PDB file of N, CA and C in Angstrom:
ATOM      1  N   UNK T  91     -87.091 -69.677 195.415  1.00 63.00           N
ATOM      2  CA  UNK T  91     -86.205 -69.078 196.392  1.00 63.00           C
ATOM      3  C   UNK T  91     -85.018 -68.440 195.671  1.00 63.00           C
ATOM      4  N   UNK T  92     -84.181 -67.098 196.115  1.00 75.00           N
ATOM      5  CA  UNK T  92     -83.383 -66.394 195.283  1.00 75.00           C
ATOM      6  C   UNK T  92     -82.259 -66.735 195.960  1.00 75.00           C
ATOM      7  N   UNK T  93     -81.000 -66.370 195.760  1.00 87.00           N
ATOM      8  CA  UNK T  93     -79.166 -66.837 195.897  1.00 87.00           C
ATOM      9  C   UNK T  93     -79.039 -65.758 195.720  1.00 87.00           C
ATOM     10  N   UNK T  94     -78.139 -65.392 196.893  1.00 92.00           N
ATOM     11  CA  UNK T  94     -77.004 -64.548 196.571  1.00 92.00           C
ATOM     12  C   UNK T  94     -75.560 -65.074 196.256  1.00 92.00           C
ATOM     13  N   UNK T  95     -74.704 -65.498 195.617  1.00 93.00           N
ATOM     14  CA  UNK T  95     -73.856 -65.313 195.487  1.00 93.00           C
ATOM     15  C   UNK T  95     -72.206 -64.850 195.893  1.00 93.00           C
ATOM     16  N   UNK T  96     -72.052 -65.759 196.874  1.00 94.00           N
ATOM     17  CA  UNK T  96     -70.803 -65.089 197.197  1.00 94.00           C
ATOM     18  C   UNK T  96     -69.612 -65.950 197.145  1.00 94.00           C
ATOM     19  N   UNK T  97     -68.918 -65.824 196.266  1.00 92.00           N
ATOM     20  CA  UNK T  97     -67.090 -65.735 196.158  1.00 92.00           C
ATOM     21  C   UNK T  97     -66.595 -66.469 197.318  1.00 92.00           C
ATOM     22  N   UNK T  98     -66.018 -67.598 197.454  1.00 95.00           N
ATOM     23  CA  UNK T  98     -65.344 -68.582 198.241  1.00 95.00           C
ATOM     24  C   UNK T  98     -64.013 -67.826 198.847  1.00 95.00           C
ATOM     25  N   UNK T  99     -63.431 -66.542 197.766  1.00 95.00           N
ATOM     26  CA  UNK T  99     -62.506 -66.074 197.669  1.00 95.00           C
ATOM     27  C   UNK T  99     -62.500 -64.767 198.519  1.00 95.00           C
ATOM     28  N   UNK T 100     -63.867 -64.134 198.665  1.00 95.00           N
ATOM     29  CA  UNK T 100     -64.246 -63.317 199.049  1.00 95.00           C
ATOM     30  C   UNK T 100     -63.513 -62.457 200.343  1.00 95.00           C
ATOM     31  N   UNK T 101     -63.057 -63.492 201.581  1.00 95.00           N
ATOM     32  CA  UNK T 101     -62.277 -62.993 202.709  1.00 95.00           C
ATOM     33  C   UNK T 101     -61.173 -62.698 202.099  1.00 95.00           C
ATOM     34  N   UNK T 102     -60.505 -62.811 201.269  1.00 96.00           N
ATOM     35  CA  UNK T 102     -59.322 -62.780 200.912  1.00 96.00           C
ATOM     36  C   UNK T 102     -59.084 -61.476 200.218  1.00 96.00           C
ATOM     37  N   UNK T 103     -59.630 -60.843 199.326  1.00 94.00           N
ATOM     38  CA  UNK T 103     -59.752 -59.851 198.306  1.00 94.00           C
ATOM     39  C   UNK T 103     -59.104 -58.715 198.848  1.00 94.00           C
ATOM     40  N   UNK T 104     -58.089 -57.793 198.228  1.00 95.00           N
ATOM     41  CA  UNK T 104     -58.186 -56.874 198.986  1.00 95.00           C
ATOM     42  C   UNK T 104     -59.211 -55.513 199.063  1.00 95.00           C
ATOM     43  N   UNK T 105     -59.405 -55.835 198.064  1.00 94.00           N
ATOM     44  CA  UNK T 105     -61.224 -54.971 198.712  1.00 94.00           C
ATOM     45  C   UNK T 105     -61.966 -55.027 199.821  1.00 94.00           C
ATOM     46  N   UNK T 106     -62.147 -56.455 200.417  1.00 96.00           N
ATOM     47  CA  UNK T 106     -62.502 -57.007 201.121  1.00 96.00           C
ATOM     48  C   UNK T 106     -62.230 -56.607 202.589  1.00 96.00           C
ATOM     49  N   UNK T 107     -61.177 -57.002 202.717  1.00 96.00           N
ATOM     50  CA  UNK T 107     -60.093 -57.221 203.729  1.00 96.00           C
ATOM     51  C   UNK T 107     -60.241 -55.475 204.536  1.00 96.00           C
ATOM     52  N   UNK T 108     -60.377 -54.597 203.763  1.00 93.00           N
ATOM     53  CA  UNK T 108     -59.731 -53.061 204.115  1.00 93.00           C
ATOM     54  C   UNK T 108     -61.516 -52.438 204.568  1.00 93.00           C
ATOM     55  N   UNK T 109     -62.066 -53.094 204.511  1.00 97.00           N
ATOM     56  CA  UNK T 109     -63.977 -52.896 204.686  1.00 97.00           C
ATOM     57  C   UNK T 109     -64.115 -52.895 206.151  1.00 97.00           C
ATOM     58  N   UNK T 110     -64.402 -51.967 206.863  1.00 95.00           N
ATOM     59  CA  UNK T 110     -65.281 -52.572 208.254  1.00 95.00           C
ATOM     60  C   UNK T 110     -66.179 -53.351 207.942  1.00 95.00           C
ATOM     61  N   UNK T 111     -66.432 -53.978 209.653  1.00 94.00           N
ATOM     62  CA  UNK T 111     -67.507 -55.026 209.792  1.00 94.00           C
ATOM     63  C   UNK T 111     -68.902 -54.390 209.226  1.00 94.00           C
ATOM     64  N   UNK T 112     -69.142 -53.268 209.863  1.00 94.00           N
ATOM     65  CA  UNK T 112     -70.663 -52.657 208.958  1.00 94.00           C
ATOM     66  C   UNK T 112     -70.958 -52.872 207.428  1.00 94.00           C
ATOM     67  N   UNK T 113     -69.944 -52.061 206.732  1.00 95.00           N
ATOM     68  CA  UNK T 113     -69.724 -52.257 205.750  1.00 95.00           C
ATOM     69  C   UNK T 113     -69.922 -53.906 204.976  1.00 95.00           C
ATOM     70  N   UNK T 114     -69.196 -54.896 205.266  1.00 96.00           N
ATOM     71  CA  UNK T 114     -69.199 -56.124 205.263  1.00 96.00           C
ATOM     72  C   UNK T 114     -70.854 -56.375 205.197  1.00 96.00           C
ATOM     73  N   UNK T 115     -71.163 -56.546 206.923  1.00 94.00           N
ATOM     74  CA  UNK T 115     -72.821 -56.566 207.094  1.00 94.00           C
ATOM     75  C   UNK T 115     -73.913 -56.054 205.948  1.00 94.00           C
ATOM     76  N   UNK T 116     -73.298 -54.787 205.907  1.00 96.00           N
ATOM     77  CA  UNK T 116     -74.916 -54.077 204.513  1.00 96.00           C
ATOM     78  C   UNK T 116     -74.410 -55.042 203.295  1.00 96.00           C
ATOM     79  N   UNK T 117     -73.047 -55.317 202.585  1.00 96.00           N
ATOM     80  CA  UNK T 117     -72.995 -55.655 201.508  1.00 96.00           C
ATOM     81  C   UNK T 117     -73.462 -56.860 201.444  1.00 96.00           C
ATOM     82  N   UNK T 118     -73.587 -57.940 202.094  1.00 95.00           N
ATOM     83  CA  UNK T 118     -73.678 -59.056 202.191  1.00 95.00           C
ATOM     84  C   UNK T 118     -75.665 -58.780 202.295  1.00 95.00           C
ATOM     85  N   UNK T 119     -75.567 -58.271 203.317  1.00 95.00           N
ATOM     86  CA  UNK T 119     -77.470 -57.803 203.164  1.00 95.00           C
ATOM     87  C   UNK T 119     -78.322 -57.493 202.286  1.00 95.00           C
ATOM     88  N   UNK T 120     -77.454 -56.445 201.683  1.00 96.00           N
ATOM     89  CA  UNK T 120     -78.182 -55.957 200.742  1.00 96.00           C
ATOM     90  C   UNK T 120     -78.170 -56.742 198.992  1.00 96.00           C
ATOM     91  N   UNK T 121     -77.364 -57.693 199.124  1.00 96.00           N
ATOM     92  CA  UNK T 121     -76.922 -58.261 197.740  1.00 96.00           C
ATOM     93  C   UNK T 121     -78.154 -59.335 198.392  1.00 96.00           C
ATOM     94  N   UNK T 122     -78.552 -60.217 199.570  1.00 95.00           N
ATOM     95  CA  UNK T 122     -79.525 -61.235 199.554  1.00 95.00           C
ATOM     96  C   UNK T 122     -80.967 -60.042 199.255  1.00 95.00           C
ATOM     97  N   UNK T 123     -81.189 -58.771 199.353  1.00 95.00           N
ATOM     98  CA  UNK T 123     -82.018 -58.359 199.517  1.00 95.00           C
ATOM     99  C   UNK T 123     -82.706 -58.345 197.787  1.00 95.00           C
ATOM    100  N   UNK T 124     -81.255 -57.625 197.281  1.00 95.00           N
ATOM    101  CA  UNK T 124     -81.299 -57.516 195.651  1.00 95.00           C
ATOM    102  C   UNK T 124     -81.748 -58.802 194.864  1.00 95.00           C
ATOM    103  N   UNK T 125     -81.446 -59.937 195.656  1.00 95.00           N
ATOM    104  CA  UNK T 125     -81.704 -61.674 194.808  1.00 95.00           C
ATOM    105  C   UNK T 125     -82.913 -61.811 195.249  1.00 95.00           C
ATOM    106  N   UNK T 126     -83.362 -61.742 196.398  1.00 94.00           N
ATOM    107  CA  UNK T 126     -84.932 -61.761 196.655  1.00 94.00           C
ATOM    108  C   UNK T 126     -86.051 -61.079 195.761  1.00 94.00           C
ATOM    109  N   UNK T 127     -85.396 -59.804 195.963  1.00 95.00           N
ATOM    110  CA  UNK T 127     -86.711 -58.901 194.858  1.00 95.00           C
ATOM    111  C   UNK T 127     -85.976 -58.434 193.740  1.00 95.00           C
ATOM    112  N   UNK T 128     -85.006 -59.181 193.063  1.00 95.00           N
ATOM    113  CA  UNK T 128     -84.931 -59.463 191.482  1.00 95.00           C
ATOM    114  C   UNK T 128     -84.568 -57.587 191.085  1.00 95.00           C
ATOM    115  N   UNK T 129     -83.638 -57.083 192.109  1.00 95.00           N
ATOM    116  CA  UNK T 129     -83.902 -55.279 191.976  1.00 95.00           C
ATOM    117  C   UNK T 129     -82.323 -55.487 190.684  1.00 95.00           C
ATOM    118  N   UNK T 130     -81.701 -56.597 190.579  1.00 96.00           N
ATOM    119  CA  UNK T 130     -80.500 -56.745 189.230  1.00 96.00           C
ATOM    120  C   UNK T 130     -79.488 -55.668 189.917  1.00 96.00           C
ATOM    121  N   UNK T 131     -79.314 -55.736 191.089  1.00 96.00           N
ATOM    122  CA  UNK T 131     -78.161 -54.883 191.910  1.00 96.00           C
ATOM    123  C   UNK T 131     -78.327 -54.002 192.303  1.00 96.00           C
ATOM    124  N   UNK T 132     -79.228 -53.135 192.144  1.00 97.00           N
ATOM    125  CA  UNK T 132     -80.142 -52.036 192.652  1.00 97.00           C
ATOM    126  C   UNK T 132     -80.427 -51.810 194.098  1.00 97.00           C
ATOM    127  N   UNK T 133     -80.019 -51.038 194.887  1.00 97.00           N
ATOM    128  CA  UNK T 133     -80.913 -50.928 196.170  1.00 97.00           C
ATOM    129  C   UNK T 133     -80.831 -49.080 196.611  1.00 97.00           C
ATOM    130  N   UNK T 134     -81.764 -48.909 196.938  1.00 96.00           N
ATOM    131  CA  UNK T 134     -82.152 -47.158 197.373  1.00 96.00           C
ATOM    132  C   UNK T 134     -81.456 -47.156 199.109  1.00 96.00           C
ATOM    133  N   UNK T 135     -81.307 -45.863 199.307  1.00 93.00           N
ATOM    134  CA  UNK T 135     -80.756 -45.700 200.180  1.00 93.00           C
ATOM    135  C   UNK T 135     -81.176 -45.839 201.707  1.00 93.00           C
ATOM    136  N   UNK T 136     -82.801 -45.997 201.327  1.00 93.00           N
ATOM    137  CA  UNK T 136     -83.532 -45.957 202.253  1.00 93.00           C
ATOM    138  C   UNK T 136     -83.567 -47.667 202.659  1.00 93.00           C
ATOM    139  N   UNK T 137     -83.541 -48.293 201.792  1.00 95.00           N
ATOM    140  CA  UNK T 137     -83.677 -49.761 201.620  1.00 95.00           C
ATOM    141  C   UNK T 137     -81.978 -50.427 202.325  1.00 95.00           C
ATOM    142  N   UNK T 138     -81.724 -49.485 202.293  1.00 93.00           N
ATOM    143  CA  UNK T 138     -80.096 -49.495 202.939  1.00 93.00           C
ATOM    144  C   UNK T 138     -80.445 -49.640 204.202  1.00 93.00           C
ATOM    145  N   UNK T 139     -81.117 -48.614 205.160  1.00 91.00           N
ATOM    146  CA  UNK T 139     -81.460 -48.434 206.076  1.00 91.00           C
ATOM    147  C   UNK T 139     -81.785 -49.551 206.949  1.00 91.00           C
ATOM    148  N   UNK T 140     -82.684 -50.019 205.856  1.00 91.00           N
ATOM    149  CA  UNK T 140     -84.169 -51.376 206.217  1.00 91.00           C
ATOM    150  C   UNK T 140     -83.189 -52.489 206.928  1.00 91.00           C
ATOM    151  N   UNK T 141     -81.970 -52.683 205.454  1.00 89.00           N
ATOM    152  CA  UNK T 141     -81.100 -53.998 205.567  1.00 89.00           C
ATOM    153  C   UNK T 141     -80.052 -54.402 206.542  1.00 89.00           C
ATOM    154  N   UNK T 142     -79.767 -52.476 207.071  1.00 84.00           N
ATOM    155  CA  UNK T 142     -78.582 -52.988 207.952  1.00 84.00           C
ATOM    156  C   UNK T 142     -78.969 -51.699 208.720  1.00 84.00           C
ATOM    157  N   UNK T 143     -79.734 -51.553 209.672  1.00 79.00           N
ATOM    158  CA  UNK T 143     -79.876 -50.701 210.609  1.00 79.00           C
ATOM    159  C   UNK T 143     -79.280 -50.506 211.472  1.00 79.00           C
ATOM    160  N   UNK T 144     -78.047 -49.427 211.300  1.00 79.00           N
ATOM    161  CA  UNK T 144     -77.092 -48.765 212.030  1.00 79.00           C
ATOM    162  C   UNK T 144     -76.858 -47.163 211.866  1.00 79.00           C
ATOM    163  N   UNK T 145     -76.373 -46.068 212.436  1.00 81.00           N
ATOM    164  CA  UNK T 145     -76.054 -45.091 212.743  1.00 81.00           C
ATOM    165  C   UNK T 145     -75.103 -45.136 211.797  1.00 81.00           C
ATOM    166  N   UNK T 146     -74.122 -46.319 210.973  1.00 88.00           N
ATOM    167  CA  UNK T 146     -73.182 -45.732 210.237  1.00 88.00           C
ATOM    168  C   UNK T 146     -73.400 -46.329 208.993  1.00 88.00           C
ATOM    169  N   UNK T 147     -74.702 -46.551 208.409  1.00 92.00           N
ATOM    170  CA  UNK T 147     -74.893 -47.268 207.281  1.00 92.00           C
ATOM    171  C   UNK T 147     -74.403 -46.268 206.038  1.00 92.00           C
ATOM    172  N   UNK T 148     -74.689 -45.019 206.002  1.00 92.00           N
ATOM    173  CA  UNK T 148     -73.884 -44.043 204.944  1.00 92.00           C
ATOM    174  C   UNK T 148     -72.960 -44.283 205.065  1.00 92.00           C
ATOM    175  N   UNK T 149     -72.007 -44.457 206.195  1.00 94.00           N
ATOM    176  CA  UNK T 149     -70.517 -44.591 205.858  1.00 94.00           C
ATOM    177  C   UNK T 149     -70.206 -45.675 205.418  1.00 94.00           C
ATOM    178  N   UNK T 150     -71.025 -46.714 205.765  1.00 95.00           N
ATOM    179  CA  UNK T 150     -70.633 -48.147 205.310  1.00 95.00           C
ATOM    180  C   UNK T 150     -70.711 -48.219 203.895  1.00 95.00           C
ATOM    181  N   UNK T 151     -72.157 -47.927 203.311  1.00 96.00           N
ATOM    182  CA  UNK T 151     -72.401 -47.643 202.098  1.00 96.00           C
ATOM    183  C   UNK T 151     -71.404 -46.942 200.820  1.00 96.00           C
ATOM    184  N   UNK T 152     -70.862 -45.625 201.412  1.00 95.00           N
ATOM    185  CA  UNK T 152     -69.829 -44.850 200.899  1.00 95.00           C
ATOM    186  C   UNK T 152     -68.548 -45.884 200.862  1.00 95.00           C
ATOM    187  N   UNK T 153     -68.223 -46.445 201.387  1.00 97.00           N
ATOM    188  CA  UNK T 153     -66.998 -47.428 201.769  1.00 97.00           C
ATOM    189  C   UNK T 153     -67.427 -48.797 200.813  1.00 97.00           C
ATOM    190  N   UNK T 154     -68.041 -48.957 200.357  1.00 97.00           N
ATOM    191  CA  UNK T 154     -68.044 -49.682 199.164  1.00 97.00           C
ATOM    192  C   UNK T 154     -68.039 -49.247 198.111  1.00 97.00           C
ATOM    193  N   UNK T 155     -68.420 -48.093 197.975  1.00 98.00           N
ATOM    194  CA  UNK T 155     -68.587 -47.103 196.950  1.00 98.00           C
ATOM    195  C   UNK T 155     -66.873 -46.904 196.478  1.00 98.00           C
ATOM    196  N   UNK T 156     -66.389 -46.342 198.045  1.00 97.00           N
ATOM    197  CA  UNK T 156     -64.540 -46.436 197.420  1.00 97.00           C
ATOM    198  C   UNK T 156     -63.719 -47.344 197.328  1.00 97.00           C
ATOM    199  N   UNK T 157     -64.748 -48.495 197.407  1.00 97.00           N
ATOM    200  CA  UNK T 157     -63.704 -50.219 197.278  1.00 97.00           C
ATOM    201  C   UNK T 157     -63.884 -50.784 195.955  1.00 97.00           C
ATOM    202  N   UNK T 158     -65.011 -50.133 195.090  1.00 97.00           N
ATOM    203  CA  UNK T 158     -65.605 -50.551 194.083  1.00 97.00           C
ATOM    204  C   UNK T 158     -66.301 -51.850 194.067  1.00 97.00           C
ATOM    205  N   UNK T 159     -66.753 -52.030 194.900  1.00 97.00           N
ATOM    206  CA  UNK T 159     -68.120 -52.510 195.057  1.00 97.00           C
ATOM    207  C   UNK T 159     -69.197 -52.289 194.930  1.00 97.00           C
ATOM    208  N   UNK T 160     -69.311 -50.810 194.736  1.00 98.00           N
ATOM    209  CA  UNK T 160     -70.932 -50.553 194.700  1.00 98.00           C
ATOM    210  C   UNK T 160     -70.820 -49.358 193.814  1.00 98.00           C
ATOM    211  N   UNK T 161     -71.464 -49.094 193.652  1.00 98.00           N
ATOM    212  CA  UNK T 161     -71.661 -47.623 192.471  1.00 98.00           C
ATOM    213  C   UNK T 161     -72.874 -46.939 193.085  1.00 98.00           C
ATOM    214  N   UNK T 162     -72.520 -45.635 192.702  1.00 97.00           N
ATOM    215  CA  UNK T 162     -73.477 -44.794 192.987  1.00 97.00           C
ATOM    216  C   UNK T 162     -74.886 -44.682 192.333  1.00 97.00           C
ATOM    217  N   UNK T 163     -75.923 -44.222 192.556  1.00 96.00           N
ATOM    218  CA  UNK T 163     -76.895 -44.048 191.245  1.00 96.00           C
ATOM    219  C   UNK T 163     -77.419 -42.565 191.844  1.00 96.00           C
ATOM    220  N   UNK T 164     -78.321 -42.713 191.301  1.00 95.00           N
ATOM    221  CA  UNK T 164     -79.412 -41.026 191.638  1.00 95.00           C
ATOM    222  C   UNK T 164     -80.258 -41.151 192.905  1.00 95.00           C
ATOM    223  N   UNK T 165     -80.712 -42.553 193.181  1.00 93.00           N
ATOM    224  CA  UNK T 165     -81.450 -43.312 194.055  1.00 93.00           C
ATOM    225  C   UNK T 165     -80.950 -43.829 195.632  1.00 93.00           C
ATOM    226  N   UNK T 166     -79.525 -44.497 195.053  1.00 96.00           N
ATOM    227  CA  UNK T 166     -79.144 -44.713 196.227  1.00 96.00           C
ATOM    228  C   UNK T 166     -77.331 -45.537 195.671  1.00 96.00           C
ATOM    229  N   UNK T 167     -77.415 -46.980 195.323  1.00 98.00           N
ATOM    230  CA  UNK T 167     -76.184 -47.562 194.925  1.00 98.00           C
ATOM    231  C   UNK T 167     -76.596 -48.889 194.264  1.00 98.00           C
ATOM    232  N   UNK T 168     -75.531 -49.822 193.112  1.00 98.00           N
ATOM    233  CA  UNK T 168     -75.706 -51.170 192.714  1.00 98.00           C
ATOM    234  C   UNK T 168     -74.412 -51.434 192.488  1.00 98.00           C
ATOM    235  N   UNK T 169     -74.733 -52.526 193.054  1.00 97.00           N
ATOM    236  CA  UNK T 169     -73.457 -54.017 193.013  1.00 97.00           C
ATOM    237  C   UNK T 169     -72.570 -53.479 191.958  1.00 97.00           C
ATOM    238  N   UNK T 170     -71.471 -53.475 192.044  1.00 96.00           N
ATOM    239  CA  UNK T 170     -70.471 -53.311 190.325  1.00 96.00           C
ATOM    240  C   UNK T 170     -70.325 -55.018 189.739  1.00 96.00           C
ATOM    241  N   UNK T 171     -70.426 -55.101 188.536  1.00 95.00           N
ATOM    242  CA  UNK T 171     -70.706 -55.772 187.649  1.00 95.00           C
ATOM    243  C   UNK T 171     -71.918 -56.972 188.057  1.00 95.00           C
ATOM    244  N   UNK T 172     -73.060 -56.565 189.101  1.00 94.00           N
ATOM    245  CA  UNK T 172     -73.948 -57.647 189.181  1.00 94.00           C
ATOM    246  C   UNK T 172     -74.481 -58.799 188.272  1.00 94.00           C
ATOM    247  N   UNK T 173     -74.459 -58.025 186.819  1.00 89.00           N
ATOM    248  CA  UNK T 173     -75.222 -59.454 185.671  1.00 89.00           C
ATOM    249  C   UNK T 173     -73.511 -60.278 186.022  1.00 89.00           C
ATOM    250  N   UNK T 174     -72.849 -60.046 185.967  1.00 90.00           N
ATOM    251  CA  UNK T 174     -71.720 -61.165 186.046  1.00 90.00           C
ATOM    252  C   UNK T 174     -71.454 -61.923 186.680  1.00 90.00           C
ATOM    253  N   UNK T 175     -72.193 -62.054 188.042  1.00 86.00           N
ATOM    254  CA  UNK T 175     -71.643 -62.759 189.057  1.00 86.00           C
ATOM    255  C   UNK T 175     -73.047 -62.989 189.434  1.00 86.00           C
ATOM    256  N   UNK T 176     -73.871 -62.512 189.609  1.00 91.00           N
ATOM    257  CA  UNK T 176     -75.205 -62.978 189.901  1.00 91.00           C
ATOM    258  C   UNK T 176     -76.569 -62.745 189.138  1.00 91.00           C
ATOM    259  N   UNK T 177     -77.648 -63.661 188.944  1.00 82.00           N
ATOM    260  CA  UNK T 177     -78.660 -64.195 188.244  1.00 82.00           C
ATOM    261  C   UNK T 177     -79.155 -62.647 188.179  1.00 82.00           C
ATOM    262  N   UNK T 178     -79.814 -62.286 187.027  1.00 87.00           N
ATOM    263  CA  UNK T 178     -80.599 -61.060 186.561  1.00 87.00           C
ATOM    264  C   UNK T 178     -82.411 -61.624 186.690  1.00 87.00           C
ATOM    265  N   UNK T 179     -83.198 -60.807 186.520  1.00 87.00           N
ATOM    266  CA  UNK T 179     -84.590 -61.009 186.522  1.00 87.00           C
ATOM    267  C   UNK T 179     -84.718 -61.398 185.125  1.00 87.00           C
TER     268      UNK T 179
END
């Protein structure tokens, strides 16, 4: 069975804090999605879709992107510093 990882500290952050609820929802989704299938922080945009099916998942997505939480790729986005905080394949 895979772990996601999350920070006790986490409500508190101000990264955190300044996130809509959507936003919140995919990140938290998509990081159990990434520990399940071992993707090492990785998830496509479409897989975005899958995890948090809403009308504003791009924006949510983008909004981690400017909290630094997530990084962009060619594909879609990954966790910022994932080997650090959570288990690699």
């Amino acid at each position: 069975m895979a772990w996601f990882k999350v920070d006790d500290r986490l409500w508190s952050h101000p990264k955190w804090i300044s996130l809509s609820a959507e936003a919140k929802a995919l990140w938290v989704s998509a990081g159990s999605y990434c520990a399940l299938h071992e993707t090492d922080g990785c998830i496509s945009r479409a897989t975005c879709v899958l995890v948090a099916p809403n009308s504003r998942v791009t924006r949510a997505a983008n909004a981690l992107v400017e909290a630094g939480l997530w990084e962009q790729t060619n594909g879609g986005y990954k966790f910022h510093n994932w080997a650090e905080y959570q288990p690699t394949k």
